[in-house]
Short mmCIF file of N, CA, C and O in Angstrom, two decimals:
data_model
loop_
_atom_site.label_atom_id
_atom_site.label_comp_id
_atom_site.label_asym_id
_atom_site.label_seq_id
_atom_site.Cartn_x
_atom_site.Cartn_y
_atom_site.Cartn_z
N MET A 951 0.83 -1.17 0.00
CA MET A 951 0.00 0.00 0.00
C MET A 951 0.89 1.25 0.00
O MET A 951 1.92 1.27 0.67
N ILE A 952 0.48 2.29 -0.74
CA ILE A 952 1.25 3.52 -0.80
C ILE A 952 0.33 4.71 -0.61
O ILE A 952 -0.89 4.61 -0.74
N GLN A 953 0.92 5.85 -0.29
CA GLN A 953 0.17 7.08 -0.09
C GLN A 953 -0.50 7.49 -1.40
O GLN A 953 0.09 7.42 -2.46
N GLY A 954 -1.76 7.92 -1.32
CA GLY A 954 -2.50 8.36 -2.50
C GLY A 954 -3.26 7.26 -3.20
O GLY A 954 -4.02 7.52 -4.13
N GLU A 955 -3.09 6.02 -2.78
CA GLU A 955 -3.78 4.88 -3.39
C GLU A 955 -5.24 4.87 -2.96
O GLU A 955 -5.57 5.16 -1.82
N THR A 956 -6.14 4.54 -3.87
CA THR A 956 -7.57 4.44 -3.56
C THR A 956 -7.86 3.02 -3.08
O THR A 956 -7.49 2.06 -3.75
N ILE A 957 -8.52 2.93 -1.93
CA ILE A 957 -8.82 1.62 -1.34
C ILE A 957 -10.24 1.61 -0.77
O ILE A 957 -10.87 2.66 -0.65
N THR A 958 -10.73 0.42 -0.43
CA THR A 958 -11.92 0.28 0.39
C THR A 958 -11.42 -0.01 1.80
O THR A 958 -10.79 -1.04 2.04
N CYS A 959 -11.67 0.89 2.72
CA CYS A 959 -11.13 0.79 4.07
C CYS A 959 -11.70 -0.43 4.79
O CYS A 959 -12.92 -0.62 4.82
N PRO A 960 -10.85 -1.28 5.38
CA PRO A 960 -11.34 -2.45 6.11
C PRO A 960 -12.03 -2.09 7.43
O PRO A 960 -12.79 -2.88 7.96
N HIS A 961 -11.82 -0.88 7.93
CA HIS A 961 -12.40 -0.48 9.21
C HIS A 961 -13.77 0.18 9.03
O HIS A 961 -14.74 -0.20 9.69
N CYS A 962 -13.86 1.17 8.14
CA CYS A 962 -15.15 1.87 7.96
C CYS A 962 -15.94 1.35 6.77
O CYS A 962 -17.13 1.64 6.64
N GLY A 963 -15.31 0.61 5.86
CA GLY A 963 -16.00 0.03 4.72
C GLY A 963 -16.27 1.00 3.59
O GLY A 963 -16.93 0.66 2.61
N GLU A 964 -15.78 2.22 3.68
CA GLU A 964 -16.00 3.24 2.66
C GLU A 964 -14.82 3.28 1.68
O GLU A 964 -13.70 2.90 2.02
N LYS A 965 -15.10 3.77 0.47
CA LYS A 965 -14.03 3.96 -0.52
C LYS A 965 -13.27 5.22 -0.10
O LYS A 965 -13.86 6.29 0.08
N SER A 966 -11.97 5.09 0.08
CA SER A 966 -11.17 6.18 0.63
C SER A 966 -9.80 6.22 -0.04
O SER A 966 -9.49 5.41 -0.90
N VAL A 967 -9.00 7.15 0.42
CA VAL A 967 -7.64 7.32 -0.07
C VAL A 967 -6.70 7.09 1.10
O VAL A 967 -6.97 7.49 2.23
N VAL A 968 -5.57 6.47 0.83
CA VAL A 968 -4.56 6.23 1.86
C VAL A 968 -3.75 7.51 2.03
O VAL A 968 -3.32 8.12 1.06
N LYS A 969 -3.56 7.92 3.29
CA LYS A 969 -2.73 9.09 3.53
C LYS A 969 -1.64 8.74 4.53
O LYS A 969 -1.80 7.84 5.35
N SER A 970 -0.54 9.43 4.44
CA SER A 970 0.61 9.19 5.29
C SER A 970 0.52 10.07 6.53
O SER A 970 0.13 11.23 6.46
N LYS A 971 0.89 9.49 7.68
CA LYS A 971 0.84 10.24 8.93
C LYS A 971 2.10 9.91 9.73
O LYS A 971 2.52 8.76 9.79
N ALA A 972 2.68 10.93 10.34
CA ALA A 972 3.89 10.73 11.15
C ALA A 972 3.49 10.13 12.49
O ALA A 972 2.55 10.60 13.13
N LYS A 973 4.22 9.10 12.91
CA LYS A 973 3.98 8.47 14.21
C LYS A 973 4.92 9.15 15.19
O LYS A 973 6.13 9.19 14.97
N MET A 974 4.36 9.68 16.28
CA MET A 974 5.13 10.48 17.22
C MET A 974 5.14 9.85 18.61
O MET A 974 4.17 9.23 19.02
N GLU A 975 6.25 10.03 19.31
CA GLU A 975 6.37 9.72 20.73
C GLU A 975 6.82 11.01 21.39
O GLU A 975 7.99 11.37 21.32
N GLY A 976 5.88 11.70 22.00
CA GLY A 976 6.19 13.03 22.53
C GLY A 976 6.40 13.99 21.37
O GLY A 976 5.53 14.17 20.53
N TRP A 977 7.59 14.61 21.34
CA TRP A 977 7.93 15.52 20.25
C TRP A 977 8.89 14.90 19.25
O TRP A 977 9.43 15.58 18.39
N THR A 978 9.08 13.58 19.35
CA THR A 978 10.01 12.89 18.47
C THR A 978 9.26 12.05 17.45
O THR A 978 8.37 11.29 17.81
N LYS A 979 9.66 12.17 16.18
CA LYS A 979 9.06 11.35 15.13
C LYS A 979 9.70 9.97 15.16
O LYS A 979 10.90 9.82 15.04
N VAL A 980 8.86 8.96 15.33
CA VAL A 980 9.33 7.59 15.43
C VAL A 980 9.28 6.90 14.07
O VAL A 980 10.13 6.09 13.75
N GLY A 981 8.27 7.21 13.29
CA GLY A 981 8.11 6.56 12.00
C GLY A 981 6.95 7.13 11.23
O GLY A 981 6.38 8.17 11.60
N THR A 982 6.55 6.45 10.17
CA THR A 982 5.45 6.87 9.34
C THR A 982 4.48 5.70 9.20
O THR A 982 4.90 4.57 9.00
N VAL A 983 3.19 6.00 9.32
CA VAL A 983 2.16 4.98 9.14
C VAL A 983 1.16 5.47 8.10
O VAL A 983 1.03 6.65 7.86
N LEU A 984 0.48 4.53 7.48
CA LEU A 984 -0.57 4.85 6.52
C LEU A 984 -1.91 4.76 7.23
O LEU A 984 -2.16 3.83 7.99
N VAL A 985 -2.78 5.75 6.97
CA VAL A 985 -4.09 5.79 7.61
C VAL A 985 -5.16 6.05 6.56
O VAL A 985 -4.89 6.57 5.48
N CYS A 986 -6.40 5.70 6.91
CA CYS A 986 -7.56 5.99 6.06
C CYS A 986 -7.84 7.49 6.16
O CYS A 986 -7.85 8.05 7.25
N ALA A 987 -8.09 8.14 5.04
CA ALA A 987 -8.34 9.57 5.03
C ALA A 987 -9.69 9.91 5.66
O ALA A 987 -9.89 11.01 6.17
N LEU A 988 -10.64 8.97 5.68
CA LEU A 988 -11.97 9.24 6.24
C LEU A 988 -12.05 8.97 7.74
O LEU A 988 -12.45 9.83 8.51
N CYS A 989 -11.67 7.76 8.15
CA CYS A 989 -11.84 7.40 9.57
C CYS A 989 -10.55 7.52 10.38
O CYS A 989 -10.60 7.52 11.61
N GLY A 990 -9.40 7.61 9.75
CA GLY A 990 -8.14 7.76 10.46
C GLY A 990 -7.58 6.47 11.02
O GLY A 990 -6.61 6.50 11.78
N ALA A 991 -8.15 5.32 10.67
CA ALA A 991 -7.67 4.04 11.17
C ALA A 991 -6.34 3.69 10.52
O ALA A 991 -6.13 3.94 9.33
N GLU A 992 -5.42 3.11 11.32
CA GLU A 992 -4.12 2.73 10.80
C GLU A 992 -4.25 1.54 9.86
O GLU A 992 -4.96 0.59 10.14
N LEU A 993 -3.54 1.62 8.72
CA LEU A 993 -3.60 0.56 7.71
C LEU A 993 -2.27 -0.16 7.56
O LEU A 993 -2.19 -1.14 6.83
N GLY A 994 -1.22 0.30 8.22
CA GLY A 994 0.08 -0.34 8.13
C GLY A 994 1.17 0.66 7.84
O GLY A 994 0.99 1.87 7.94
N THR A 995 2.33 0.15 7.46
CA THR A 995 3.47 1.00 7.13
C THR A 995 3.67 1.03 5.62
O THR A 995 3.31 0.08 4.92
N PRO A 996 4.23 2.11 5.10
CA PRO A 996 4.45 2.19 3.65
C PRO A 996 5.53 1.23 3.20
O PRO A 996 6.53 1.01 3.89
N ASP A 997 5.34 0.62 2.03
CA ASP A 997 6.32 -0.28 1.43
C ASP A 997 7.26 0.53 0.55
O ASP A 997 6.81 1.32 -0.28
N GLU A 998 8.55 0.35 0.72
CA GLU A 998 9.52 1.11 -0.07
C GLU A 998 9.47 0.70 -1.54
O GLU A 998 9.53 1.54 -2.41
N LYS A 999 9.34 -0.58 -1.83
CA LYS A 999 9.27 -1.05 -3.22
C LYS A 999 8.04 -0.51 -3.91
O LYS A 999 8.08 -0.11 -5.06
N SER A 1000 6.92 -0.49 -3.20
CA SER A 1000 5.67 0.01 -3.78
C SER A 1000 5.78 1.48 -4.14
O SER A 1000 5.25 1.93 -5.15
N ALA A 1001 6.47 2.24 -3.29
CA ALA A 1001 6.64 3.67 -3.56
C ALA A 1001 7.46 3.89 -4.83
O ALA A 1001 7.16 4.76 -5.64
N GLU A 1002 8.52 3.08 -5.01
CA GLU A 1002 9.34 3.20 -6.22
C GLU A 1002 8.53 2.82 -7.46
O GLU A 1002 8.61 3.47 -8.50
N ASP A 1003 7.74 1.75 -7.34
CA ASP A 1003 6.91 1.32 -8.47
C ASP A 1003 5.87 2.38 -8.82
O ASP A 1003 5.56 2.59 -9.98
N ALA A 1004 5.32 3.04 -7.80
CA ALA A 1004 4.33 4.09 -8.03
C ALA A 1004 4.95 5.25 -8.79
O ALA A 1004 4.33 5.85 -9.67
N GLY A 1005 6.20 5.59 -8.46
CA GLY A 1005 6.91 6.66 -9.18
C GLY A 1005 7.10 6.31 -10.64
O GLY A 1005 6.91 7.13 -11.52
N ARG A 1006 7.45 5.05 -10.91
CA ARG A 1006 7.60 4.60 -12.30
C ARG A 1006 6.26 4.62 -13.02
O ARG A 1006 6.18 4.96 -14.20
N LYS A 1007 5.20 4.24 -12.31
CA LYS A 1007 3.87 4.23 -12.91
C LYS A 1007 3.43 5.64 -13.29
O LYS A 1007 2.87 5.87 -14.34
N LYS A 1008 3.75 6.62 -12.42
CA LYS A 1008 3.41 8.01 -12.72
C LYS A 1008 4.16 8.50 -13.95
O LYS A 1008 3.61 9.19 -14.79
N LEU A 1009 5.45 8.14 -14.05
CA LEU A 1009 6.22 8.53 -15.23
C LEU A 1009 5.66 7.87 -16.49
O LEU A 1009 5.63 8.47 -17.56
N GLY A 1010 5.21 6.61 -16.36
CA GLY A 1010 4.59 5.92 -17.49
C GLY A 1010 3.30 6.60 -17.92
O GLY A 1010 3.00 6.72 -19.10
N SER A 1011 2.53 7.08 -16.95
CA SER A 1011 1.29 7.79 -17.26
C SER A 1011 1.59 9.10 -17.99
O SER A 1011 0.88 9.48 -18.91
N LEU A 1012 2.64 9.78 -17.56
CA LEU A 1012 3.03 11.03 -18.23
C LEU A 1012 3.46 10.76 -19.66
O LEU A 1012 3.09 11.49 -20.58
N ALA A 1013 4.22 9.69 -19.87
CA ALA A 1013 4.66 9.34 -21.22
C ALA A 1013 3.45 8.99 -22.09
O ALA A 1013 3.40 9.34 -23.27
N ALA A 1014 2.45 8.31 -21.50
CA ALA A 1014 1.25 7.97 -22.25
C ALA A 1014 0.48 9.23 -22.64
O ALA A 1014 -0.08 9.32 -23.73
N LEU A 1015 0.48 10.21 -21.75
CA LEU A 1015 -0.21 11.47 -22.04
C LEU A 1015 0.48 12.24 -23.16
O LEU A 1015 -0.16 12.77 -24.05
N LEU A 1016 1.80 12.28 -23.10
CA LEU A 1016 2.56 13.05 -24.10
C LEU A 1016 2.77 12.30 -25.39
O LEU A 1016 3.11 12.89 -26.40
N GLY A 1017 2.60 11.00 -25.35
CA GLY A 1017 2.81 10.18 -26.54
C GLY A 1017 4.17 9.52 -26.47
O GLY A 1017 5.09 10.01 -25.83
N GLU A 1018 4.28 8.41 -27.12
CA GLU A 1018 5.54 7.66 -27.11
C GLU A 1018 6.62 8.44 -27.84
O GLU A 1018 6.38 9.06 -28.87
N GLY A 1019 7.79 8.40 -27.30
CA GLY A 1019 8.94 9.06 -27.93
C GLY A 1019 8.84 10.57 -27.94
O GLY A 1019 9.34 11.22 -28.84
N ALA A 1020 8.16 11.14 -26.96
CA ALA A 1020 8.02 12.60 -26.90
C ALA A 1020 9.39 13.21 -26.68
O ALA A 1020 10.07 12.90 -25.72
N GLU A 1021 9.81 14.04 -27.59
CA GLU A 1021 11.11 14.69 -27.52
C GLU A 1021 10.92 16.14 -27.12
O GLU A 1021 9.89 16.75 -27.40
N ALA A 1022 11.91 16.69 -26.47
CA ALA A 1022 11.86 18.11 -26.12
C ALA A 1022 11.94 18.94 -27.40
O ALA A 1022 12.72 18.64 -28.30
N ALA A 1023 11.13 19.97 -27.46
CA ALA A 1023 11.13 20.85 -28.63
C ALA A 1023 12.44 21.64 -28.67
O ALA A 1023 13.00 21.97 -27.62
N PRO A 1024 12.94 21.95 -29.86
CA PRO A 1024 14.16 22.75 -29.93
C PRO A 1024 13.92 24.12 -29.32
O PRO A 1024 12.85 24.71 -29.50
N LYS A 1025 14.90 24.60 -28.60
CA LYS A 1025 14.75 25.88 -27.92
C LYS A 1025 14.90 27.04 -28.91
O LYS A 1025 15.61 26.94 -29.90
N ALA A 1026 14.22 28.13 -28.62
CA ALA A 1026 14.27 29.31 -29.46
C ALA A 1026 15.62 30.00 -29.33
O ALA A 1026 16.22 30.03 -28.27
N ASP A 1027 16.09 30.58 -30.43
CA ASP A 1027 17.33 31.33 -30.42
C ASP A 1027 17.02 32.76 -29.98
O ASP A 1027 16.35 33.51 -30.70
N LEU A 1028 17.47 33.14 -28.80
CA LEU A 1028 17.15 34.45 -28.24
C LEU A 1028 18.32 35.41 -28.26
O LEU A 1028 18.30 36.42 -27.56
N THR A 1029 19.31 35.14 -29.09
CA THR A 1029 20.44 36.06 -29.18
C THR A 1029 20.01 37.31 -29.94
O THR A 1029 19.31 37.23 -30.95
N PRO A 1030 20.40 38.48 -29.45
CA PRO A 1030 19.98 39.73 -30.10
C PRO A 1030 20.56 39.87 -31.50
O PRO A 1030 21.70 39.51 -31.75
N ASP A 1031 19.75 40.41 -32.41
CA ASP A 1031 20.21 40.70 -33.77
C ASP A 1031 20.14 42.20 -34.00
O ASP A 1031 19.94 42.98 -33.07
N GLU A 1032 20.30 42.65 -35.25
CA GLU A 1032 20.31 44.09 -35.54
C GLU A 1032 18.96 44.76 -35.30
O GLU A 1032 18.90 45.96 -35.09
N ASN A 1033 17.85 44.01 -35.30
CA ASN A 1033 16.53 44.59 -35.07
C ASN A 1033 16.11 44.55 -33.61
O ASN A 1033 15.01 44.96 -33.28
N TYR A 1034 16.98 44.06 -32.74
CA TYR A 1034 16.64 43.93 -31.33
C TYR A 1034 16.54 45.32 -30.70
O TYR A 1034 17.42 46.16 -30.87
N GLY A 1035 15.48 45.57 -29.97
CA GLY A 1035 15.32 46.83 -29.25
C GLY A 1035 14.91 47.99 -30.12
O GLY A 1035 15.20 49.13 -29.79
N CYS A 1036 14.25 47.74 -31.24
CA CYS A 1036 13.78 48.82 -32.12
C CYS A 1036 12.44 49.36 -31.64
O CYS A 1036 11.46 49.37 -32.38
N PHE A 1037 12.40 49.78 -30.39
CA PHE A 1037 11.18 50.32 -29.82
C PHE A 1037 11.26 51.84 -29.86
O PHE A 1037 12.34 52.43 -29.91
N CYS A 1038 10.10 52.47 -29.81
CA CYS A 1038 10.05 53.93 -29.86
C CYS A 1038 10.86 54.56 -28.73
O CYS A 1038 11.46 55.61 -28.91
N ARG A 1039 10.91 53.93 -27.56
CA ARG A 1039 11.66 54.52 -26.44
C ARG A 1039 13.17 54.54 -26.71
O ARG A 1039 13.90 55.28 -26.06
N ASN A 1040 13.66 53.75 -27.68
CA ASN A 1040 15.07 53.72 -28.03
C ASN A 1040 15.37 54.55 -29.28
O ASN A 1040 16.48 54.52 -29.78
N CYS A 1041 14.38 55.26 -29.78
CA CYS A 1041 14.50 56.01 -31.03
C CYS A 1041 15.02 57.43 -30.78
O CYS A 1041 14.75 58.03 -29.73
N VAL A 1042 15.71 57.98 -31.75
CA VAL A 1042 16.23 59.33 -31.66
C VAL A 1042 15.09 60.37 -31.69
O VAL A 1042 15.25 61.48 -31.18
N HIS A 1043 13.94 60.00 -32.24
CA HIS A 1043 12.80 60.92 -32.35
C HIS A 1043 11.88 60.87 -31.14
O HIS A 1043 10.89 61.57 -31.09
N PHE A 1044 12.22 60.09 -30.14
CA PHE A 1044 11.41 59.91 -28.94
C PHE A 1044 11.48 61.17 -28.08
O PHE A 1044 12.56 61.63 -27.71
N ILE A 1045 10.32 61.76 -27.77
CA ILE A 1045 10.24 62.94 -26.90
C ILE A 1045 9.42 62.55 -25.67
O ILE A 1045 8.23 62.25 -25.78
N GLU A 1046 10.07 62.59 -24.52
CA GLU A 1046 9.38 62.26 -23.28
C GLU A 1046 8.87 63.55 -22.67
O GLU A 1046 9.64 64.46 -22.37
N HIS A 1047 7.57 63.65 -22.50
CA HIS A 1047 6.90 64.81 -21.95
C HIS A 1047 6.30 64.40 -20.61
O HIS A 1047 5.94 63.24 -20.44
N PRO A 1048 6.18 65.30 -19.65
CA PRO A 1048 5.63 64.90 -18.35
C PRO A 1048 4.21 64.33 -18.40
O PRO A 1048 3.86 63.51 -17.56
N PHE A 1049 3.42 64.74 -19.37
CA PHE A 1049 2.03 64.31 -19.42
C PHE A 1049 1.74 63.29 -20.51
O PHE A 1049 0.75 62.58 -20.45
N ARG A 1050 2.56 63.24 -21.54
CA ARG A 1050 2.37 62.27 -22.62
C ARG A 1050 3.68 62.08 -23.37
O ARG A 1050 4.59 62.90 -23.28
N VAL A 1051 3.78 60.98 -24.10
CA VAL A 1051 4.99 60.64 -24.84
C VAL A 1051 4.73 60.91 -26.31
O VAL A 1051 3.74 60.46 -26.87
N LEU A 1052 5.64 61.65 -26.96
CA LEU A 1052 5.42 62.10 -28.34
C LEU A 1052 6.53 61.62 -29.27
O LEU A 1052 7.65 61.35 -28.85
N CYS A 1053 6.20 61.56 -30.56
CA CYS A 1053 7.17 61.29 -31.61
C CYS A 1053 7.63 62.63 -32.15
O CYS A 1053 6.81 63.50 -32.47
N GLY A 1054 8.94 62.83 -32.29
CA GLY A 1054 9.49 64.09 -32.77
C GLY A 1054 9.25 64.34 -34.24
O GLY A 1054 9.33 65.47 -34.70
N LEU A 1055 8.91 63.30 -35.02
CA LEU A 1055 8.69 63.47 -36.45
C LEU A 1055 7.33 64.08 -36.75
O LEU A 1055 7.22 65.02 -37.53
N ASP A 1056 6.28 63.52 -36.14
CA ASP A 1056 4.93 64.00 -36.47
C ASP A 1056 4.18 64.59 -35.28
O ASP A 1056 3.08 65.09 -35.44
N GLY A 1057 4.74 64.55 -34.08
CA GLY A 1057 4.12 65.15 -32.92
C GLY A 1057 2.96 64.36 -32.32
O GLY A 1057 2.29 64.84 -31.41
N HIS A 1058 2.71 63.18 -32.81
CA HIS A 1058 1.61 62.37 -32.28
C HIS A 1058 2.05 61.63 -31.02
O HIS A 1058 3.23 61.32 -30.83
N GLU A 1059 1.05 61.32 -30.18
CA GLU A 1059 1.31 60.54 -28.98
C GLU A 1059 1.61 59.10 -29.40
O GLU A 1059 0.96 58.55 -30.28
N ILE A 1060 2.61 58.49 -28.75
CA ILE A 1060 3.04 57.14 -29.12
C ILE A 1060 3.10 56.24 -27.89
O ILE A 1060 3.07 56.71 -26.76
N ASP A 1061 3.23 54.95 -28.17
CA ASP A 1061 3.47 53.95 -27.13
C ASP A 1061 4.97 53.73 -27.06
O ASP A 1061 5.60 53.42 -28.08
N PRO A 1062 5.61 53.89 -25.88
CA PRO A 1062 7.07 53.73 -25.80
C PRO A 1062 7.55 52.36 -26.26
O PRO A 1062 8.67 52.23 -26.75
N MET A 1063 6.73 51.33 -26.14
CA MET A 1063 7.12 49.99 -26.57
C MET A 1063 6.63 49.68 -27.98
O MET A 1063 6.75 48.57 -28.45
N GLY A 1064 6.08 50.68 -28.67
CA GLY A 1064 5.62 50.50 -30.04
C GLY A 1064 6.78 50.51 -31.01
O GLY A 1064 7.92 50.84 -30.66
N GLU A 1065 6.49 50.16 -32.25
CA GLU A 1065 7.50 50.16 -33.30
C GLU A 1065 6.96 50.92 -34.51
O GLU A 1065 5.76 50.96 -34.75
N CYS A 1066 7.86 51.53 -35.30
CA CYS A 1066 7.45 52.14 -36.56
C CYS A 1066 8.58 51.97 -37.57
O CYS A 1066 9.71 51.62 -37.21
N GLY A 1067 8.29 52.28 -38.82
CA GLY A 1067 9.25 52.10 -39.90
C GLY A 1067 10.31 53.20 -39.93
O GLY A 1067 11.28 53.11 -40.68
N LYS A 1068 10.16 54.27 -39.17
CA LYS A 1068 11.08 55.41 -39.21
C LYS A 1068 12.05 55.39 -38.02
O LYS A 1068 12.54 56.43 -37.60
N PHE A 1069 12.33 54.22 -37.49
CA PHE A 1069 13.16 54.10 -36.31
C PHE A 1069 14.59 54.51 -36.60
O PHE A 1069 15.18 54.15 -37.63
N GLY A 1070 15.14 55.31 -35.72
CA GLY A 1070 16.56 55.68 -35.78
C GLY A 1070 17.17 55.50 -34.40
O GLY A 1070 16.70 56.13 -33.45
N ARG A 1071 18.19 54.69 -34.30
CA ARG A 1071 18.76 54.37 -32.99
C ARG A 1071 19.42 55.60 -32.38
O ARG A 1071 20.07 56.36 -33.07
N LYS A 1072 19.24 55.77 -31.06
CA LYS A 1072 19.85 56.90 -30.35
C LYS A 1072 21.34 56.81 -30.37
O LYS A 1072 21.94 55.79 -30.28
#
């Protein structure tokens, strides 16, 4: 039996989930026991082999979800090129005003993170 397994509890007879609980003597942890999530009755100690098998089963379920032979996608190339940072805030025509941001070419209000075809680097 392992933590998270669905069982029919032998004590209360209800369908429940196994949960792990620390066994204490005073303020010292002595061990770990498995209990019913509904009634709290002890069901035994966790099996180490079962826990390892459960981990493999979860990985198998993930592989089934993603499909067999799921490969990692190639990563994007994020190295800057000549067009990197061509935002209005980096342009020579950018005019910062206390109340609004303007373009020096036509005097219109602009978005600092916007782009246009008349960009000139500062």
